[in-house]
Structure formats: structure tokens, C-alpha cells
Short mmCIF file of C-alpha atoms in Angstrom, two decimals:
data_model
loop_
_atom_site.label_atom_id
_atom_site.label_comp_id
_atom_site.label_asym_id
_atom_site.label_seq_id
_atom_site.Cartn_x
_atom_site.Cartn_y
_atom_site.Cartn_z
CA MET A 1 -8.33 9.58 12.26
CA LYS A 2 -4.81 10.54 11.23
CA LEU A 3 -3.27 11.02 7.80
CA ALA A 4 -0.27 9.16 6.40
CA ILE A 5 1.35 8.95 2.99
CA HIS A 6 3.54 6.40 1.24
CA ASN A 7 6.96 7.39 -0.08
CA TRP A 8 7.38 4.85 -2.90
CA MET A 9 5.72 7.05 -5.55
CA ARG A 10 8.73 9.33 -6.04
CA ALA A 11 12.43 8.57 -5.71
CA GLU A 12 13.89 11.23 -3.44
CA PRO A 13 15.81 11.32 -0.16
CA LEU A 14 13.58 10.26 2.71
CA GLU A 15 14.37 13.50 4.51
CA SER A 16 12.90 15.48 1.60
CA THR A 17 9.65 13.51 1.86
CA ILE A 18 9.45 13.93 5.62
CA ILE A 19 10.10 17.68 5.50
CA ARG A 20 7.39 18.12 2.83
CA ILE A 21 4.69 16.11 4.57
CA ALA A 22 5.39 17.63 7.99
CA ALA A 23 5.02 21.14 6.54
CA MET A 24 1.69 20.18 4.93
CA GLY A 25 0.21 18.71 8.12
CA TYR A 26 0.60 14.96 7.72
CA THR A 27 1.34 13.08 10.94
CA HIS A 28 2.35 9.60 9.71
CA LEU A 29 4.43 7.84 7.04
CA GLU A 30 3.88 4.41 5.49
CA ILE A 31 7.47 3.72 4.57
CA GLN A 32 8.55 2.03 1.35
CA GLY A 33 8.95 -1.72 1.66
CA THR A 34 12.70 -1.81 1.09
CA PRO A 35 14.16 -2.58 4.53
CA GLU A 36 17.61 -3.04 3.02
CA ASN A 37 17.67 0.68 2.16
CA TYR A 38 17.09 2.04 5.66
CA ASN A 39 19.05 2.39 8.87
CA THR A 40 16.16 2.30 11.31
CA LYS A 41 17.95 4.28 14.04
CA GLU A 42 18.66 7.09 11.60
CA VAL A 43 15.14 7.00 10.13
CA LYS A 44 13.53 7.01 13.59
CA ALA A 45 15.59 10.03 14.60
CA LEU A 46 14.61 11.79 11.37
CA LEU A 47 10.92 11.07 11.92
CA GLU A 48 11.06 12.27 15.51
CA ALA A 49 12.88 15.45 14.54
CA HIS A 50 9.98 16.44 12.28
CA GLY A 51 7.09 15.16 14.41
CA ILE A 52 6.17 12.32 12.04
CA GLN A 53 5.33 8.79 13.18
CA CYS A 54 5.83 5.57 11.24
CA TRP A 55 2.42 4.03 10.53
CA GLY A 56 3.77 0.93 8.83
CA SER A 57 5.01 -0.37 5.50
CA VAL A 58 3.66 -1.95 2.34
CA THR A 59 5.22 -5.00 0.70
CA LEU A 60 6.79 -4.46 -2.71
CA MET A 61 6.27 -7.91 -4.17
CA LEU A 62 8.56 -7.64 -7.15
CA GLU A 63 10.79 -9.91 -9.23
CA GLU A 64 11.09 -13.29 -7.41
CA ARG A 65 9.02 -12.35 -4.36
CA ASN A 66 5.96 -14.57 -4.41
CA MET A 67 4.39 -16.40 -1.46
CA LEU A 68 2.50 -18.58 -3.97
CA ALA A 69 5.53 -19.80 -5.91
CA LYS A 70 5.76 -23.49 -6.74
CA ASP A 71 9.35 -23.47 -5.55
CA LEU A 72 9.63 -23.86 -1.76
CA THR A 73 12.87 -21.89 -1.58
CA GLN A 74 11.25 -18.98 -3.41
CA ARG A 75 8.31 -19.04 -0.99
CA GLN A 76 10.65 -19.08 1.99
CA MET A 77 12.66 -16.17 0.56
CA SER A 78 9.44 -14.22 0.12
CA VAL A 79 8.34 -14.84 3.71
CA GLN A 80 11.77 -13.78 4.94
CA TYR A 81 11.47 -10.53 2.98
CA VAL A 82 8.20 -9.71 4.75
CA LEU A 83 9.72 -10.67 8.11
CA ASP A 84 12.58 -8.26 7.44
CA LEU A 85 10.02 -5.59 6.57
CA ALA A 86 8.06 -6.32 9.77
CA LYS A 87 11.24 -6.00 11.82
CA MET A 88 11.87 -2.59 10.22
CA VAL A 89 8.35 -1.46 11.12
CA LYS A 90 8.77 -2.66 14.71
CA GLU A 91 12.08 -0.82 15.08
CA LEU A 92 10.48 2.36 13.71
CA GLY A 93 7.58 2.13 16.16
CA GLY A 94 5.03 1.38 13.45
CA SER A 95 1.85 -0.66 13.58
CA VAL A 96 0.86 -2.34 10.29
CA ILE A 97 2.17 -4.44 7.41
CA SER A 98 0.13 -4.07 4.22
CA LEU A 99 0.61 -7.44 2.54
CA VAL A 100 0.11 -8.42 -1.09
CA PRO A 101 0.94 -12.16 -1.09
CA ALA A 102 1.71 -12.67 -4.80
CA THR A 103 4.05 -10.97 -7.26
CA VAL A 104 2.66 -7.65 -8.46
CA GLY A 105 2.23 -7.82 -12.23
CA LYS A 106 1.92 -11.61 -12.32
CA ILE A 107 -1.51 -12.49 -13.66
CA ILE A 108 -1.08 -16.17 -14.61
CA PRO A 109 -0.99 -18.80 -11.84
CA ASP A 110 1.60 -21.57 -11.59
CA ALA A 111 -0.34 -24.05 -9.46
CA ARG A 112 -3.80 -25.29 -8.56
CA PRO A 113 -6.03 -22.93 -6.52
CA GLU A 114 -6.05 -25.22 -3.47
CA GLU A 115 -2.24 -25.41 -3.48
CA GLU A 116 -1.84 -21.64 -3.68
CA TRP A 117 -4.42 -21.08 -0.96
CA GLN A 118 -2.60 -23.42 1.41
CA TRP A 119 0.79 -21.88 0.62
CA ALA A 120 -0.62 -18.42 1.30
CA ILE A 121 -2.02 -19.50 4.67
CA GLU A 122 1.21 -21.22 5.66
CA GLY A 123 3.37 -18.25 4.74
CA ILE A 124 1.15 -15.65 6.36
CA LYS A 125 0.85 -17.74 9.53
CA GLU A 126 4.63 -17.59 9.84
CA LEU A 127 4.47 -13.80 9.56
CA TYR A 128 1.47 -13.72 11.90
CA ALA A 129 3.46 -15.45 14.65
CA TYR A 130 6.00 -12.61 14.48
CA THR A 131 3.45 -9.78 14.31
CA GLU A 132 1.42 -11.20 17.20
CA ALA A 133 4.56 -11.46 19.34
CA ASN A 134 5.59 -7.90 18.49
CA GLY A 135 2.36 -5.93 18.63
CA LEU A 136 1.94 -5.48 14.88
CA LYS A 137 -0.97 -6.09 12.53
CA ILE A 138 -1.03 -7.69 9.08
CA GLY A 139 -3.47 -6.19 6.57
CA ILE A 140 -3.97 -8.44 3.53
CA GLU A 141 -4.53 -6.08 0.61
CA PRO A 142 -6.64 -6.86 -2.47
CA ILE A 143 -5.33 -5.24 -5.65
CA ASN A 144 -6.89 -5.18 -9.10
CA ARG A 145 -6.91 -8.05 -11.61
CA PHE A 146 -4.37 -6.33 -13.88
CA GLU A 147 -1.77 -6.50 -11.08
CA THR A 148 -2.54 -9.92 -9.59
CA TYR A 149 -4.82 -12.88 -10.22
CA PHE A 150 -4.95 -13.93 -6.56
CA ILE A 151 -6.63 -11.48 -4.15
CA ASN A 152 -8.69 -8.80 -5.92
CA ARG A 153 -11.68 -8.22 -3.63
CA GLY A 154 -12.27 -7.54 0.02
CA ALA A 155 -14.23 -10.77 0.51
CA GLN A 156 -11.22 -12.79 -0.68
CA ALA A 157 -8.83 -10.93 1.63
CA LEU A 158 -11.25 -11.40 4.51
CA ALA A 159 -11.48 -15.15 3.91
CA LEU A 160 -7.69 -15.42 3.88
CA ALA A 161 -7.35 -13.31 7.04
CA GLU A 162 -9.91 -15.49 8.83
CA ALA A 163 -7.99 -18.60 7.79
CA VAL A 164 -4.78 -17.18 9.28
CA GLY A 165 -5.95 -16.07 12.71
CA PRO A 166 -8.31 -13.89 14.77
CA ASN A 167 -6.09 -10.81 14.67
CA CYS A 168 -5.10 -10.99 11.01
CA GLY A 169 -6.60 -8.03 9.20
CA VAL A 170 -7.41 -6.53 5.83
CA CYS A 171 -6.11 -3.40 4.12
CA LEU A 172 -8.54 -1.86 1.63
CA ASP A 173 -7.63 0.60 -1.11
CA THR A 174 -10.19 2.93 -2.71
CA PHE A 175 -8.54 2.78 -6.15
CA HIS A 176 -8.64 -1.01 -6.31
CA MET A 177 -12.12 -1.22 -4.78
CA ASN A 178 -13.45 1.15 -7.44
CA LEU A 179 -12.29 -1.33 -10.09
CA GLU A 180 -13.21 -4.63 -8.47
CA GLU A 181 -16.03 -4.29 -5.95
CA GLU A 182 -19.72 -4.48 -6.79
CA ASP A 183 -20.30 -2.07 -3.89
CA MET A 184 -17.20 -0.74 -2.13
CA PHE A 185 -19.22 0.57 0.81
CA GLU A 186 -20.78 -2.83 1.49
CA THR A 187 -17.30 -4.36 1.25
CA MET A 188 -16.03 -1.94 3.87
CA LYS A 189 -18.91 -2.93 6.14
CA LYS A 190 -18.29 -6.64 5.56
CA VAL A 191 -14.61 -6.33 6.44
CA GLY A 192 -15.65 -4.33 9.50
CA HIS A 193 -13.41 -4.74 12.53
CA ARG A 194 -10.82 -6.63 10.46
CA LEU A 195 -9.93 -3.36 8.68
CA VAL A 196 -6.46 -2.43 9.97
CA ASN A 197 -5.31 -0.03 7.23
CA PHE A 198 -6.99 2.06 4.53
CA HIS A 199 -5.24 3.30 1.39
CA VAL A 200 -6.68 6.32 -0.39
CA ALA A 201 -6.45 7.51 -3.98
CA ASP A 202 -9.15 8.57 -6.41
CA ASN A 203 -10.68 6.35 -9.11
CA ASN A 204 -8.01 7.49 -11.61
CA ARG A 205 -5.28 6.95 -8.99
CA MET A 206 -4.71 10.67 -8.81
CA ALA A 207 -4.89 12.39 -5.43
CA PRO A 208 -8.18 12.23 -3.52
CA GLY A 209 -10.50 14.90 -4.88
CA MET A 210 -9.22 14.63 -8.46
CA GLY A 211 -11.70 11.96 -9.58
CA HIS A 212 -15.24 10.83 -8.88
CA ILE A 213 -14.99 8.87 -5.62
CA ASP A 214 -17.50 10.01 -3.00
CA TRP A 215 -15.18 10.90 -0.13
CA SER A 216 -17.99 12.03 2.12
CA ARG A 217 -19.59 8.58 1.88
CA ILE A 218 -16.21 6.87 2.27
CA MET A 219 -15.61 8.72 5.52
CA SER A 220 -19.12 8.16 6.88
CA THR A 221 -18.79 4.43 6.17
CA LEU A 222 -15.45 4.30 7.98
CA LYS A 223 -17.08 5.97 10.98
CA GLU A 224 -20.00 3.52 10.79
CA ILE A 225 -17.62 0.55 11.12
CA GLU A 226 -15.66 2.43 13.80
CA TYR A 227 -12.40 2.60 11.88
CA ASP A 228 -10.51 5.39 13.64
CA LYS A 229 -6.89 4.67 12.71
CA VAL A 230 -5.00 6.10 9.73
CA LEU A 231 -5.82 7.02 6.14
CA SER A 232 -2.74 6.29 4.05
CA VAL A 233 -2.43 8.32 0.83
CA GLU A 234 -1.18 6.22 -2.10
CA PHE A 235 -1.77 8.05 -5.36
CA CYS A 236 0.17 6.94 -8.43
CA ALA A 237 -0.49 9.47 -11.16
CA PRO A 238 -1.02 8.18 -14.72
CA MET A 239 1.45 9.79 -17.10
CA ASP A 240 0.04 11.64 -20.10
CA ARG A 241 2.61 11.79 -22.91
CA THR A 242 0.33 13.56 -25.36
CA PRO A 243 -0.37 17.23 -26.13
CA ALA A 244 -3.59 16.79 -24.13
CA ASN A 245 -1.63 16.53 -20.85
CA PRO A 246 -3.23 18.99 -18.37
CA TYR A 247 -0.03 18.88 -16.29
CA PRO A 248 2.76 19.56 -18.81
CA ASN A 249 5.44 19.78 -16.11
CA SER A 250 4.56 16.46 -14.48
CA ILE A 251 7.15 14.13 -16.02
CA ASP A 252 10.68 14.18 -14.62
CA THR A 253 12.91 13.59 -17.64
CA ALA A 254 16.12 13.37 -15.58
CA PRO A 255 15.24 11.61 -12.29
CA VAL A 256 17.92 11.31 -9.64
CA GLY A 257 18.19 8.25 -7.41
CA LEU A 258 15.60 6.20 -9.29
CA SER A 259 16.77 2.60 -9.67
CA ASP A 260 15.83 0.46 -12.67
CA GLU A 261 13.63 -1.65 -10.36
CA GLN A 262 11.82 1.42 -9.01
CA LEU A 263 11.27 2.80 -12.51
CA LYS A 264 9.87 -0.52 -13.72
CA PHE A 265 7.55 -0.67 -10.71
CA LEU A 266 6.22 2.82 -11.43
CA GLN A 267 5.83 2.09 -15.14
CA ASP A 268 4.03 -1.18 -14.35
CA HIS A 269 1.58 0.96 -12.37
CA GLY A 270 0.95 3.22 -15.37
CA SER A 271 3.12 6.00 -13.99
CA SER A 272 6.73 7.14 -14.24
CA ALA A 273 9.18 9.50 -12.58
CA VAL A 274 7.34 12.69 -11.62
CA THR A 275 8.66 16.16 -10.93
CA GLU A 276 8.85 17.52 -7.41
CA GLU A 277 6.38 20.29 -8.34
CA PHE A 278 3.76 17.80 -9.57
CA TYR A 279 4.32 15.42 -6.65
CA SER A 280 3.99 18.26 -4.14
CA MET A 281 0.73 19.34 -5.76
CA LEU A 282 -0.70 15.81 -5.45
CA THR A 283 0.45 15.56 -1.84
CA GLN A 284 -1.17 18.90 -0.98
CA GLN A 285 -4.37 18.06 -2.88
CA SER A 286 -4.70 14.85 -0.87
CA ILE A 287 -4.60 16.52 2.52
CA ASP A 288 -6.79 19.41 1.37
CA THR A 289 -9.49 16.92 0.35
CA LEU A 290 -9.27 14.64 3.38
CA LYS A 291 -8.45 16.92 6.29
CA PRO A 292 -11.98 18.35 6.67
CA PHE A 293 -13.25 14.81 7.39
CA LEU A 294 -10.66 13.93 10.04
#
């Protein structure tokens, strides 16, 4: 297996991220789901210059993006966003789209369950036609109940993937599984060959190794189901604003290049702008914990 990391957790120039992860021994990047921000030719050249490959991208389902919206135009806009993201991944030589169908942070539905289910299938099938034609994989990702009401568990994501098509997959995340699954290891086995991406963070969403998740058992289960692709690091450190903070230099009080939308997204995830020192420590901790298993 190879090791990737997301770059949405800290606002900084992409080159800074790539230089850091290359020096630490990462081989892949799961690039932030903002295709409008990237010139793919420039990004591809930057990745190649530092020996990093694009693994894929994760949807940032924010604001009006919602494949379950009652409004048809809103649903179509949301599908187009993911198509744009998939095109970016293809141009960067990547492999996977980690897809959260509904708006992150929306926990109250607008329609009947059967309506939403059908809208989700219809929208993802449109994306699936593109990914199948272009050698990409969709991984439907369950996230916890405090971030969405729709897909929270692996069994739900698996059912949706099966309804879309034989090559539609699932992306599991250790942080979310720790909150929602009765037995995360059995869920991994049930998803089995449909697992196309695997996000890693500890139970507290700190870097792997900074909580109580059993990484040895995680890795042995992945080997049991013959998942041999990429582990994608996606920590999102909770911010301690009290005197009990064990990392007093963790909060960046004057972030540069952080948009209001990005800040809100981080805050909605219980985090905030973090300093480069703290972010680098989490990035290093992740690879130190996981590399012995690769």
C-alpha cells in the first residue's frame, strides 16, 4: 500500500504542501475538491517535479451543493460540480473520487427517503458514466450523523454503490467508522472488494497514533480483504482554546490565504486554522504510525 494525504486541512500554497509531504516520504496526494482553484497542467508539473502522484480528490459538499436537493437545478449544479472535480482528477492522472452526496453539515432532510434515494442514484449514475469512460472510480463515503443525515454507515454506502453499478465503490474513513459502526472491522469485510479508498485519522480525528484506534488490526483487516491501494491521511485536529491545551502553539491567529468558506468548513469540523508547526507535526506523526505497516 501507498500513503497519501489530503490538503484541505490547512490553507497554504499547494507547493508548500507537496514539498513537505515529499520530504516526509508520502507518495500520493488527495487534492482538495476545488477544481476552480487549480490549473491542472501546472499542478501536474509540480507533482512530477517532487515525485508525488495524484491519488484523487474528495468532494467538498458545501453551501448549495446537494445531490438530494428538492430543486432539480440545484441537483444538476451539484452533479456538474462533481463532474468538474472528476475531470480535474483525470487530468492529474488520479484514480478516485471520494463522494459525499449530501451537503456536509445538513442534518435535516427536505424530502421523503424514497425520493432522496432515487435522486442520489440518478445523480451518481451520471457521474458513474463519466468515471467508467475515463478509468476512474467513485467511492461513496459515509460520514457521521453530526455532518449528514443521509449516509453514515458502510452498509448504507454499499447499498447505494450496488444500486449505481458494478464498479461503483465505497470509501471508508476510520474516524467516522469509530463513531457510527457497531464493528468497523466487520464493516470493512462487508464492503470488501468495493473498497476503493480508505481515509485514516484516529478516533479523536488527530493523526493516526494519537488516539485509541487499533492500527495493527486495521491493517490486518485491509490485507484480509486484499485492499492494496492507498491510505489517505485526513486528520482534522480539534482546537483546544483552554489553558488545558497540550499544543499551545497549534492555533494560527493570523492565517494567510484562508477564505471565509474554508474557515467555516474547518470550524464546522471542530477545527480552525492551524500553525505550520502543528500541521507538520500531525503530518509526520501520521506517516510514522502507518509506514511500518505498508
